[in-house]
PDB file of C-alpha atoms in Angstrom:
ATOM      1  CA  MET A  54      -5.037   5.069  22.437  1.00 96.00           C
ATOM      2  CA  LYS A  55      -2.440   7.808  21.872  1.00 98.00           C
ATOM      3  CA  ILE A  56      -1.138   7.349  18.316  1.00 98.00           C
ATOM      4  CA  LEU A  57       1.498   8.994  16.139  1.00 98.00           C
ATOM      5  CA  LEU A  58       0.375   8.936  12.501  1.00 98.00           C
ATOM      6  CA  THR A  59       3.066   9.857   9.994  1.00 98.00           C
ATOM      7  CA  GLY A  60       2.064  10.900   6.494  1.00 98.00           C
ATOM      8  CA  SER A  61      -1.150  12.302   7.937  1.00 98.00           C
ATOM      9  CA  SER A  62      -1.700  14.728   5.046  1.00 97.00           C
ATOM     10  CA  GLY A  63      -1.203  12.083   2.377  1.00 96.00           C
ATOM     11  CA  TRP A  64      -3.770   9.998   0.543  1.00 96.00           C
ATOM     12  CA  LEU A  65      -3.686   7.151   3.057  1.00 98.00           C
ATOM     13  CA  GLY A  66      -3.432   9.454   6.065  1.00 98.00           C
ATOM     14  CA  ARG A  67      -6.505  11.445   5.154  1.00 96.00           C
ATOM     15  CA  HIS A  68      -8.538   8.220   5.042  1.00 97.00           C
ATOM     16  CA  LEU A  69      -6.932   6.662   8.100  1.00 98.00           C
ATOM     17  CA  ALA A  70      -7.132   9.558  10.563  1.00 98.00           C
ATOM     18  CA  PRO A  71     -10.959   9.800  10.534  1.00 98.00           C
ATOM     19  CA  LEU A  72     -11.259   6.086  11.330  1.00 98.00           C
ATOM     20  CA  LEU A  73      -9.012   6.538  14.345  1.00 98.00           C
ATOM     21  CA  ASP A  74     -10.835   9.671  15.453  1.00 97.00           C
ATOM     22  CA  ALA A  75     -14.157   7.831  15.248  1.00 97.00           C
ATOM     23  CA  ARG A  76     -12.801   5.171  17.613  1.00 96.00           C
ATOM     24  CA  GLY A  77     -11.838   7.799  20.145  1.00 98.00           C
ATOM     25  CA  ASP A  78      -8.090   7.489  19.615  1.00 98.00           C
ATOM     26  CA  ASP A  79      -5.906  10.528  20.319  1.00 98.00           C
ATOM     27  CA  VAL A  80      -4.054  11.010  17.043  1.00 98.00           C
ATOM     28  CA  VAL A  81      -1.092  13.294  16.439  1.00 98.00           C
ATOM     29  CA  GLY A  82      -0.546  13.677  12.708  1.00 98.00           C
ATOM     30  CA  LEU A  83       2.980  14.388  11.436  1.00 98.00           C
ATOM     31  CA  ASP A  84       3.646  15.411   7.843  1.00 98.00           C
ATOM     32  CA  ILE A  85       5.853  17.800   5.902  1.00 96.00           C
ATOM     33  CA  GLY A  86       2.750  19.246   4.247  1.00 95.00           C
ATOM     34  CA  PRO A  87      -0.316  20.718   5.941  1.00 96.00           C
ATOM     35  CA  GLY A  88      -3.582  18.823   6.092  1.00 96.00           C
ATOM     36  CA  ALA A  89      -6.817  18.565   8.004  1.00 96.00           C
ATOM     37  CA  HIS A  90      -5.410  15.812  10.205  1.00 97.00           C
ATOM     38  CA  THR A  91      -1.859  17.118  10.614  1.00 98.00           C
ATOM     39  CA  ARG A  92      -0.959  18.692  13.952  1.00 97.00           C
ATOM     40  CA  VAL A  93       2.813  18.825  13.463  1.00 98.00           C
ATOM     41  CA  ILE A  94       4.635  19.967  10.326  1.00 98.00           C
ATOM     42  CA  GLY A  95       7.959  18.224   9.999  1.00 98.00           C
ATOM     43  CA  SER A  96       9.895  15.243   8.686  1.00 97.00           C
ATOM     44  CA  VAL A  97      10.392  11.792  10.166  1.00 98.00           C
ATOM     45  CA  ALA A  98      14.044  12.248   9.178  1.00 97.00           C
ATOM     46  CA  ASP A  99      14.327  14.983  11.839  1.00 98.00           C
ATOM     47  CA  ARG A 100      15.404  12.804  14.762  1.00 97.00           C
ATOM     48  CA  GLY A 101      15.256  15.676  17.238  1.00 98.00           C
ATOM     49  CA  LEU A 102      11.644  16.395  16.322  1.00 98.00           C
ATOM     50  CA  VAL A 103      10.718  12.716  16.542  1.00 98.00           C
ATOM     51  CA  ASP A 104      12.273  12.374  20.006  1.00 98.00           C
ATOM     52  CA  ARG A 105      10.564  15.525  21.253  1.00 98.00           C
ATOM     53  CA  LEU A 106       7.176  14.296  20.042  1.00 98.00           C
ATOM     54  CA  PHE A 107       7.550  10.933  21.782  1.00 98.00           C
ATOM     55  CA  ASP A 108       8.729  12.566  25.005  1.00 98.00           C
ATOM     56  CA  ALA A 109       5.858  15.059  24.972  1.00 97.00           C
ATOM     57  CA  HIS A 110       3.051  12.653  24.073  1.00 97.00           C
ATOM     58  CA  GLY A 111       4.083   9.200  25.276  1.00 96.00           C
ATOM     59  CA  PHE A 112       2.672   7.474  22.200  1.00 98.00           C
ATOM     60  CA  GLU A 113       1.283   3.998  22.738  1.00 98.00           C
ATOM     61  CA  ALA A 114       1.292   3.237  19.032  1.00 98.00           C
ATOM     62  CA  VAL A 115       2.859   4.345  15.764  1.00 98.00           C
ATOM     63  CA  LEU A 116       1.261   4.143  12.327  1.00 98.00           C
ATOM     64  CA  HIS A 117       4.136   4.944   9.996  1.00 98.00           C
ATOM     65  CA  ALA A 118       2.590   5.778   6.629  1.00 98.00           C
ATOM     66  CA  GLY A 119       4.895   8.651   5.648  1.00 97.00           C
ATOM     67  CA  ALA A 120       7.393   7.972   2.844  1.00 97.00           C
ATOM     68  CA  LEU A 121       8.804   8.964  -0.478  1.00 96.00           C
ATOM     69  CA  HIS A 122       7.103   6.857  -3.159  1.00 93.00           C
ATOM     70  CA  LYS A 123       7.839   5.503  -6.620  1.00 91.00           C
ATOM     71  CA  PRO A 124       6.724   8.632  -8.554  1.00 90.00           C
ATOM     72  CA  ASP A 125       9.107  10.641  -6.353  1.00 93.00           C
ATOM     73  CA  ILE A 126      12.065   8.965  -8.064  1.00 93.00           C
ATOM     74  CA  ALA A 127      11.762  11.561 -10.819  1.00 91.00           C
ATOM     75  CA  ARG A 128      11.789  14.430  -8.292  1.00 91.00           C
ATOM     76  CA  TYR A 129      14.164  13.501  -5.484  1.00 95.00           C
ATOM     77  CA  PRO A 130      17.768  12.259  -5.249  1.00 97.00           C
ATOM     78  CA  VAL A 131      18.628   8.799  -3.952  1.00 97.00           C
ATOM     79  CA  GLN A 132      19.834  10.263  -0.656  1.00 98.00           C
ATOM     80  CA  ALA A 133      16.377  11.695   0.054  1.00 97.00           C
ATOM     81  CA  PHE A 134      14.872   8.195  -0.155  1.00 98.00           C
ATOM     82  CA  VAL A 135      17.466   6.907   2.299  1.00 98.00           C
ATOM     83  CA  ASP A 136      16.898   9.850   4.640  1.00 98.00           C
ATOM     84  CA  VAL A 137      13.108   9.555   4.727  1.00 98.00           C
ATOM     85  CA  ASN A 138      12.383   5.878   4.149  1.00 98.00           C
ATOM     86  CA  VAL A 139      15.273   4.350   6.069  1.00 98.00           C
ATOM     87  CA  THR A 140      16.686   6.885   8.528  1.00 98.00           C
ATOM     88  CA  GLY A 141      13.215   8.230   9.307  1.00 98.00           C
ATOM     89  CA  THR A 142      11.905   4.744  10.022  1.00 98.00           C
ATOM     90  CA  LEU A 143      14.899   4.066  12.260  1.00 98.00           C
ATOM     91  CA  ALA A 144      14.248   7.260  14.250  1.00 98.00           C
ATOM     92  CA  LEU A 145      10.634   6.228  14.832  1.00 98.00           C
ATOM     93  CA  LEU A 146      11.535   2.658  15.814  1.00 98.00           C
ATOM     94  CA  GLU A 147      14.173   3.827  18.253  1.00 98.00           C
ATOM     95  CA  ALA A 148      11.831   6.348  19.840  1.00 98.00           C
ATOM     96  CA  ALA A 149       9.004   3.812  20.054  1.00 98.00           C
ATOM     97  CA  ALA A 150      11.231   1.207  21.696  1.00 98.00           C
ATOM     98  CA  ARG A 151      12.800   3.740  24.062  1.00 98.00           C
ATOM     99  CA  THR A 152       9.466   5.042  25.321  1.00 98.00           C
ATOM    100  CA  GLY A 153       7.733   1.669  25.614  1.00 98.00           C
ATOM    101  CA  ALA A 154       5.208   1.891  22.775  1.00 98.00           C
ATOM    102  CA  SER A 155       3.043  -1.209  22.571  1.00 98.00           C
ATOM    103  CA  ARG A 156       2.772  -1.489  18.781  1.00 98.00           C
ATOM    104  CA  PHE A 157       4.193  -0.211  15.481  1.00 98.00           C
ATOM    105  CA  VAL A 158       2.502  -0.579  12.080  1.00 99.00           C
ATOM    106  CA  PHE A 159       4.676   0.092   9.041  1.00 98.00           C
ATOM    107  CA  THR A 160       3.210   0.886   5.627  1.00 98.00           C
ATOM    108  CA  SER A 161       5.367  -0.903   3.086  1.00 98.00           C
ATOM    109  CA  THR A 162       4.716  -1.726  -0.554  1.00 98.00           C
ATOM    110  CA  THR A 163       4.231  -4.680  -2.863  1.00 98.00           C
ATOM    111  CA  SER A 164       6.555  -2.801  -5.232  1.00 96.00           C
ATOM    112  CA  LEU A 165       9.581  -4.175  -3.384  1.00 97.00           C
ATOM    113  CA  MET A 166       8.523  -7.682  -4.459  1.00 98.00           C
ATOM    114  CA  ILE A 167       8.752  -6.835  -8.152  1.00 95.00           C
ATOM    115  CA  SER A 168      12.095  -7.793  -9.646  1.00 95.00           C
ATOM    116  CA  THR A 169      13.108  -6.772 -13.140  1.00 94.00           C
ATOM    117  CA  ALA A 170      12.104 -10.229 -14.373  1.00 93.00           C
ATOM    118  CA  ILE A 171       8.583  -9.893 -12.940  1.00 94.00           C
ATOM    119  CA  ARG A 172       8.311  -6.300 -14.161  1.00 92.00           C
ATOM    120  CA  GLU A 173       9.207  -7.395 -17.701  1.00 92.00           C
ATOM    121  CA  GLY A 174       6.753 -10.290 -17.582  1.00 90.00           C
ATOM    122  CA  GLN A 175       9.387 -12.961 -18.112  1.00 92.00           C
ATOM    123  CA  GLY A 176       8.259 -16.566 -17.913  1.00 92.00           C
ATOM    124  CA  GLY A 177       5.266 -18.436 -19.218  1.00 93.00           C
ATOM    125  CA  GLU A 178       2.769 -17.637 -16.487  1.00 97.00           C
ATOM    126  CA  ALA A 179       1.648 -14.872 -14.183  1.00 97.00           C
ATOM    127  CA  ALA A 180       3.768 -14.541 -11.049  1.00 97.00           C
ATOM    128  CA  TRP A 181       1.735 -15.571  -8.001  1.00 97.00           C
ATOM    129  CA  LEU A 182       2.952 -13.311  -5.206  1.00 98.00           C
ATOM    130  CA  ASP A 183       2.469 -14.006  -1.536  1.00 98.00           C
ATOM    131  CA  GLU A 184       4.573 -13.402   1.553  1.00 98.00           C
ATOM    132  CA  SER A 185       6.747 -16.463   0.862  1.00 97.00           C
ATOM    133  CA  LEU A 186       8.325 -14.899  -2.254  1.00 96.00           C
ATOM    134  CA  SER A 187      12.125 -15.122  -2.100  1.00 95.00           C
ATOM    135  CA  PRO A 188      14.593 -13.750  -2.887  1.00 96.00           C
ATOM    136  CA  LEU A 189      13.310 -10.186  -2.890  1.00 97.00           C
ATOM    137  CA  LEU A 190      15.063  -8.167  -5.598  1.00 96.00           C
ATOM    138  CA  PRO A 191      13.541  -4.655  -5.662  1.00 96.00           C
ATOM    139  CA  ARG A 192      14.323  -2.870  -8.895  1.00 94.00           C
ATOM    140  CA  ASN A 193      14.529   0.797  -7.812  1.00 96.00           C
ATOM    141  CA  ILE A 194      15.514   2.996  -4.875  1.00 97.00           C
ATOM    142  CA  TYR A 195      11.933   3.134  -3.627  1.00 97.00           C
ATOM    143  CA  GLY A 196      11.753  -0.632  -3.266  1.00 97.00           C
ATOM    144  CA  VAL A 197      15.284  -0.916  -1.900  1.00 98.00           C
ATOM    145  CA  THR A 198      14.665   1.620   0.874  1.00 98.00           C
ATOM    146  CA  LYS A 199      11.280   0.172   1.834  1.00 98.00           C
ATOM    147  CA  ARG A 200      12.879  -3.262   2.006  1.00 98.00           C
ATOM    148  CA  ALA A 201      15.654  -1.889   4.226  1.00 98.00           C
ATOM    149  CA  ALA A 202      13.026  -0.309   6.477  1.00 98.00           C
ATOM    150  CA  GLU A 203      11.213  -3.648   6.724  1.00 98.00           C
ATOM    151  CA  GLU A 204      14.426  -5.252   7.952  1.00 98.00           C
ATOM    152  CA  LEU A 205      14.815  -2.538  10.580  1.00 98.00           C
ATOM    153  CA  CYS A 206      11.297  -3.345  11.749  1.00 98.00           C
ATOM    154  CA  ARG A 207      12.179  -7.030  12.050  1.00 98.00           C
ATOM    155  CA  LEU A 208      15.377  -6.212  13.920  1.00 98.00           C
ATOM    156  CA  PHE A 209      13.592  -4.037  16.471  1.00 98.00           C
ATOM    157  CA  HIS A 210      11.076  -6.768  17.117  1.00 98.00           C
ATOM    158  CA  ASP A 211      13.789  -9.406  17.493  1.00 98.00           C
ATOM    159  CA  GLU A 212      16.146  -7.334  19.651  1.00 98.00           C
ATOM    160  CA  ARG A 213      13.825  -5.002  21.529  1.00 98.00           C
ATOM    161  CA  GLY A 214      10.559  -6.924  21.606  1.00 98.00           C
ATOM    162  CA  LEU A 215       8.622  -4.158  19.853  1.00 98.00           C
ATOM    163  CA  PRO A 216       5.444  -5.588  18.245  1.00 98.00           C
ATOM    164  CA  VAL A 217       5.627  -4.625  14.566  1.00 98.00           C
ATOM    165  CA  LEU A 218       3.346  -5.444  11.651  1.00 98.00           C
ATOM    166  CA  ILE A 219       4.397  -4.654   8.085  1.00 99.00           C
ATOM    167  CA  LEU A 220       1.682  -4.003   5.510  1.00 98.00           C
ATOM    168  CA  ARG A 221       2.781  -4.349   1.896  1.00 98.00           C
ATOM    169  CA  THR A 222       0.049  -2.418   0.164  1.00 98.00           C
ATOM    170  CA  GLY A 223      -0.899  -2.794  -3.451  1.00 98.00           C
ATOM    171  CA  ARG A 224      -1.796   0.259  -5.495  1.00 96.00           C
ATOM    172  CA  PHE A 225      -4.326   2.710  -4.085  1.00 96.00           C
ATOM    173  CA  PHE A 226      -3.151   6.072  -5.423  1.00 94.00           C
ATOM    174  CA  PRO A 227      -5.862   8.239  -7.018  1.00 94.00           C
ATOM    175  CA  GLU A 228      -3.849   9.744  -9.860  1.00 92.00           C
ATOM    176  CA  ASP A 229      -3.028   8.225 -13.245  1.00 90.00           C
ATOM    177  CA  ASP A 230      -0.196   5.746 -13.515  1.00 86.00           C
ATOM    178  CA  ASP A 231       3.012   7.665 -14.223  1.00 74.00           C
ATOM    179  CA  THR A 232       4.350   5.111 -16.718  1.00 76.00           C
ATOM    180  CA  HIS A 233       1.339   3.394 -18.371  1.00 75.00           C
ATOM    181  CA  ARG A 234      -1.206   5.521 -20.210  1.00 76.00           C
ATOM    182  CA  ALA A 235      -2.688   3.148 -22.786  1.00 84.00           C
ATOM    183  CA  LEU A 236      -5.991   3.003 -20.862  1.00 93.00           C
ATOM    184  CA  SER A 237      -8.020   5.635 -19.089  1.00 94.00           C
ATOM    185  CA  GLY A 238      -7.310   5.981 -15.394  1.00 94.00           C
ATOM    186  CA  GLU A 239     -10.670   4.521 -14.383  1.00 97.00           C
ATOM    187  CA  ASN A 240     -10.307   1.574 -16.763  1.00 97.00           C
ATOM    188  CA  MET A 241      -6.827   0.776 -15.509  1.00 97.00           C
ATOM    189  CA  LYS A 242      -7.823   0.965 -11.854  1.00 98.00           C
ATOM    190  CA  ALA A 243     -10.807  -1.297 -12.480  1.00 98.00           C
ATOM    191  CA  ASN A 244      -8.578  -3.873 -14.190  1.00 98.00           C
ATOM    192  CA  GLU A 245      -6.041  -3.723 -11.370  1.00 98.00           C
ATOM    193  CA  LEU A 246      -8.676  -4.649  -8.789  1.00 98.00           C
ATOM    194  CA  LEU A 247      -8.450  -8.115 -10.315  1.00 98.00           C
ATOM    195  CA  HIS A 248      -4.890  -8.650  -9.163  1.00 98.00           C
ATOM    196  CA  ARG A 249      -2.914  -5.693  -7.703  1.00 98.00           C
ATOM    197  CA  ARG A 250      -5.040  -2.832  -6.303  1.00 98.00           C
ATOM    198  CA  LEU A 251      -7.200  -1.888  -3.347  1.00 98.00           C
ATOM    199  CA  THR A 252      -9.081   1.238  -2.368  1.00 98.00           C
ATOM    200  CA  ALA A 253      -7.704   3.827   0.029  1.00 98.00           C
ATOM    201  CA  GLU A 254     -10.656   3.086   2.299  1.00 98.00           C
ATOM    202  CA  ASP A 255      -9.677  -0.576   2.471  1.00 98.00           C
ATOM    203  CA  ALA A 256      -6.019   0.286   3.014  1.00 98.00           C
ATOM    204  CA  ALA A 257      -6.999   2.495   5.946  1.00 98.00           C
ATOM    205  CA  ALA A 258      -9.257  -0.169   7.461  1.00 98.00           C
ATOM    206  CA  ALA A 259      -6.455  -2.720   7.186  1.00 98.00           C
ATOM    207  CA  HIS A 260      -4.144  -0.449   9.162  1.00 98.00           C
ATOM    208  CA  VAL A 261      -6.720  -0.210  11.944  1.00 98.00           C
ATOM    209  CA  ALA A 262      -7.010  -3.999  11.992  1.00 98.00           C
ATOM    210  CA  ALA A 263      -3.221  -4.317  12.174  1.00 98.00           C
ATOM    211  CA  LEU A 264      -3.069  -1.766  14.972  1.00 98.00           C
ATOM    212  CA  ASP A 265      -5.424  -3.896  17.054  1.00 98.00           C
ATOM    213  CA  ARG A 266      -3.755  -7.234  16.250  1.00 98.00           C
ATOM    214  CA  ALA A 267      -0.093  -6.216  16.526  1.00 98.00           C
ATOM    215  CA  PRO A 268       0.495  -6.973  20.252  1.00 98.00           C
ATOM    216  CA  GLY A 269      -1.004 -10.445  19.927  1.00 98.00           C
ATOM    217  CA  ILE A 270       0.908 -11.320  16.737  1.00 98.00           C
ATOM    218  CA  GLY A 271       4.245  -9.759  17.637  1.00 98.00           C
ATOM    219  CA  PHE A 272       5.687  -9.585  14.145  1.00 98.00           C
ATOM    220  CA  GLY A 273       4.248 -10.226  10.704  1.00 98.00           C
ATOM    221  CA  THR A 274       4.318  -9.136   7.090  1.00 98.00           C
ATOM    222  CA  TYR A 275       1.101  -8.961   5.066  1.00 98.00           C
ATOM    223  CA  ILE A 276       0.182  -8.212   1.475  1.00 98.00           C
ATOM    224  CA  LEU A 277      -2.832  -5.945   1.084  1.00 98.00           C
ATOM    225  CA  SER A 278      -4.812  -6.120  -2.134  1.00 98.00           C
ATOM    226  CA  ALA A 279      -8.397  -6.668  -3.168  1.00 98.00           C
ATOM    227  CA  PRO A 280      -9.233 -10.388  -3.006  1.00 98.00           C
ATOM    228  CA  THR A 281      -8.349 -11.825  -6.386  1.00 98.00           C
ATOM    229  CA  PRO A 282     -10.946 -14.003  -8.108  1.00 98.00           C
ATOM    230  CA  PHE A 283      -8.164 -16.080  -9.659  1.00 98.00           C
ATOM    231  CA  ALA A 284      -6.613 -19.345  -8.484  1.00 98.00           C
ATOM    232  CA  ARG A 285      -2.975 -20.359  -8.763  1.00 97.00           C
ATOM    233  CA  SER A 286      -3.983 -22.833 -11.425  1.00 98.00           C
ATOM    234  CA  ASP A 287      -5.035 -19.885 -13.630  1.00 98.00           C
ATOM    235  CA  ALA A 288      -1.501 -18.458 -13.763  1.00 98.00           C
ATOM    236  CA  GLY A 289      -0.565 -19.862 -17.156  1.00 98.00           C
ATOM    237  CA  GLU A 290      -3.796 -18.864 -18.877  1.00 98.00           C
ATOM    238  CA  LEU A 291      -3.728 -15.408 -17.281  1.00 98.00           C
ATOM    239  CA  LYS A 292      -0.443 -14.765 -19.036  1.00 97.00           C
ATOM    240  CA  ARG A 293      -1.686 -16.118 -22.382  1.00 97.00           C
ATOM    241  CA  ASP A 294      -5.312 -15.002 -22.447  1.00 98.00           C
ATOM    242  CA  ALA A 295      -6.533 -13.165 -19.367  1.00 98.00           C
ATOM    243  CA  ARG A 296      -9.826 -12.249 -21.044  1.00 98.00           C
ATOM    244  CA  ALA A 297     -10.790 -15.902 -21.319  1.00 98.00           C
ATOM    245  CA  VAL A 298     -10.259 -16.433 -17.585  1.00 98.00           C
ATOM    246  CA  ILE A 299     -12.230 -13.291 -16.756  1.00 98.00           C
ATOM    247  CA  ALA A 300     -15.060 -14.376 -19.077  1.00 98.00           C
ATOM    248  CA  ARG A 301     -15.442 -17.669 -17.222  1.00 98.00           C
ATOM    249  CA  LEU A 302     -15.601 -15.940 -13.848  1.00 98.00           C
ATOM    250  CA  PHE A 303     -17.620 -12.886 -14.918  1.00 98.00           C
ATOM    251  CA  PRO A 304     -19.681 -13.727 -18.031  1.00 98.00           C
ATOM    252  CA  ASP A 305     -21.020 -10.203 -18.540  1.00 98.00           C
ATOM    253  CA  ALA A 306     -17.734  -8.364 -17.968  1.00 98.00           C
ATOM    254  CA  GLU A 307     -16.952  -8.018 -21.688  1.00 98.00           C
ATOM    255  CA  TYR A 308     -20.364  -6.512 -22.394  1.00 98.00           C
ATOM    256  CA  LEU A 309     -20.242  -4.130 -19.445  1.00 98.00           C
ATOM    257  CA  TYR A 310     -16.748  -2.992 -20.359  1.00 98.00           C
ATOM    258  CA  ALA A 311     -17.678  -2.456 -24.005  1.00 98.00           C
ATOM    259  CA  ARG A 312     -20.665  -0.358 -22.930  1.00 97.00           C
ATOM    260  CA  ALA A 313     -18.340   1.794 -20.820  1.00 97.00           C
ATOM    261  CA  GLY A 314     -15.787   2.089 -23.633  1.00 97.00           C
ATOM    262  CA  TRP A 315     -13.255   0.145 -21.577  1.00 98.00           C
ATOM    263  CA  ALA A 316     -10.947  -2.767 -22.382  1.00 97.00           C
ATOM    264  CA  LEU A 317     -10.255  -5.884 -20.325  1.00 98.00           C
ATOM    265  CA  PRO A 318      -6.616  -6.899 -19.928  1.00 97.00           C
ATOM    266  CA  GLU A 319      -5.253  -9.185 -22.614  1.00 97.00           C
ATOM    267  CA  THR A 320      -2.595 -10.509 -20.256  1.00 97.00           C
ATOM    268  CA  ILE A 321      -1.898 -10.358 -16.525  1.00 97.00           C
ATOM    269  CA  ASP A 322       1.705 -10.746 -15.408  1.00 96.00           C
ATOM    270  CA  ARG A 323       1.293 -10.874 -11.603  1.00 97.00           C
ATOM    271  CA  VAL A 324      -1.307 -11.624  -8.951  1.00 98.00           C
ATOM    272  CA  TYR A 325      -1.095 -10.497  -5.335  1.00 98.00           C
ATOM    273  CA  ASP A 326      -2.496 -13.035  -2.899  1.00 98.00           C
ATOM    274  CA  ALA A 327      -3.811 -11.285   0.221  1.00 98.00           C
ATOM    275  CA  GLY A 328      -4.987 -14.480   1.881  1.00 98.00           C
ATOM    276  CA  LEU A 329      -2.582 -14.277   4.820  1.00 98.00           C
ATOM    277  CA  ALA A 330      -3.998 -10.922   5.930  1.00 98.00           C
ATOM    278  CA  GLU A 331      -7.457 -12.453   5.896  1.00 98.00           C
ATOM    279  CA  ARG A 332      -6.372 -15.477   7.904  1.00 98.00           C
ATOM    280  CA  GLU A 333      -4.213 -13.732  10.517  1.00 98.00           C
ATOM    281  CA  LEU A 334      -5.517 -10.162  10.681  1.00 98.00           C
ATOM    282  CA  GLY A 335      -9.128 -11.074  10.042  1.00 97.00           C
ATOM    283  CA  PHE A 336      -9.138  -8.441   7.301  1.00 98.00           C
ATOM    284  CA  ARG A 337     -10.556  -8.705   3.782  1.00 98.00           C
ATOM    285  CA  CYS A 338     -10.936  -5.762   1.429  1.00 98.00           C
ATOM    286  CA  ALA A 339     -14.553  -4.711   1.013  1.00 98.00           C
ATOM    287  CA  THR A 340     -14.140  -3.565  -2.595  1.00 98.00           C
ATOM    288  CA  ASP A 341     -13.205  -5.934  -5.405  1.00 98.00           C
ATOM    289  CA  PHE A 342     -13.643  -6.374  -9.153  1.00 98.00           C
ATOM    290  CA  ALA A 343     -17.164  -7.697  -8.701  1.00 98.00           C
ATOM    291  CA  GLY A 344     -18.024  -4.358  -7.120  1.00 98.00           C
ATOM    292  CA  VAL A 345     -16.826  -2.553 -10.228  1.00 98.00           C
ATOM    293  CA  LEU A 346     -19.050  -4.693 -12.443  1.00 98.00           C
ATOM    294  CA  ALA A 347     -21.999  -4.099 -10.125  1.00 98.00           C
ATOM    295  CA  ALA A 348     -21.524  -0.365 -10.522  1.00 98.00           C
ATOM    296  CA  LEU A 349     -21.282  -0.677 -14.295  1.00 98.00           C
ATOM    297  CA  ARG A 350     -24.511  -2.694 -14.418  1.00 98.00           C
ATOM    298  CA  THR A 351     -26.543  -0.138 -12.493  1.00 97.00           C
ATOM    299  CA  GLY A 352     -24.799   3.094 -13.425  1.00 97.00           C
ATOM    300  CA  ALA A 353     -23.782   3.684  -9.825  1.00 98.00           C
ATOM    301  CA  ALA A 354     -20.603   5.527  -8.895  1.00 97.00           C
ATOM    302  CA  LEU A 355     -17.443   3.498  -9.291  1.00 97.00           C
ATOM    303  CA  PRO A 356     -16.287   2.062  -5.951  1.00 97.00           C
ATOM    304  CA  PHE A 357     -12.831   3.616  -6.109  1.00 97.00           C
ATOM    305  CA  ALA A 358     -11.407   7.125  -6.336  1.00 94.00           C
ATOM    306  CA  HIS A 359      -9.809   8.525  -9.459  1.00 93.00           C
ATOM    307  CA  ASP A 360      -8.295  11.991  -9.640  1.00 91.00           C
ATOM    308  CA  ALA A 361      -5.976  12.620 -12.574  1.00 87.00           C
ATOM    309  CA  ASP A 362      -5.054  16.004 -11.092  1.00 87.00           C
ATOM    310  CA  TYR A 363      -4.158  14.774  -7.605  1.00 88.00           C
ATOM    311  CA  VAL A 364      -0.973  16.336  -6.234  1.00 87.00           C
ATOM    312  CA  SER A 365       0.636  15.157  -3.016  1.00 83.00           C
ATOM    313  CA  PRO A 366       0.591  17.794  -0.253  1.00 85.00           C
ATOM    314  CA  LYS A 367       4.366  17.606  -0.002  1.00 77.00           C
ATOM    315  CA  GLU A 368       4.639  18.692  -3.643  1.00 76.00           C
ATOM    316  CA  GLN A 369       2.248  21.566  -3.083  1.00 75.00           C
ATOM    317  CA  VAL A 370       4.474  23.104  -0.423  1.00 62.00           C
ATOM    318  CA  GLY A 371       7.886  21.857  -1.572  1.00 50.00           C
ATOM    319  CA  THR A 372      10.398  20.194   0.714  1.00 39.00           C
TER     320      THR A 372
END
């Protein structure tokens, strides 16, 4: 299959491109920064470039993973988010529909589901988040522009018949959190696999699954996160005493964490439910919290990447 992959130099792109190559797909990587899997340097906001690429290659599919992200809020003006995340997505959708592409997979974010109330942990229980959450009240320009791009995707499916799947990914970045530093990066990532994180490898595999399922589904929106061990009935206790819930499910977690010098979460304010992706895409993340504990028991390498010094390729070259 001839595929345009945007964001090919980024963290997701560098995991996704090899999977596509291994399948025998013909992948053209587009990114503003150079990378091993990037054939074209440029921006999705450059409509002329986008049109030329589609006319030259006749792409059958688009995997649109390129974007400005939440940490970029500190580095870029609001207009840049609109240009890249909204106008860039529109240029790709229009080109895909015009040239008869058979599928379009859009990398979105669970961040757009987090209102100020959820972010502040208001209420007496953890928010249980699945695709039925409404209304969506994103709290920053990143979430607002990704939400707008999602609506463009829906519109192009409804009006032009373009098969589009939207993947709202949980956290999979390798660097430290840019706002929370109370725990080490490894400790925080391990905790998040309980309720809001997945590995880059799993995120990439999910995109391949969506690519294959898109024509048959037509349109769909899916949360991607490691399968949570919690049930909806745990929501109240997760907010009050998350360690007690974890202890019931994983009796040796406290010991293993103490041996590693880590801390379990005292409270959990949200849980992403990725069940719909499993039911409709046939995809389930391979790495979960149990995998972290297995590594801690045996001294094996942790099953996720952590790189406190990671810098996005776009920041290495400027924009």
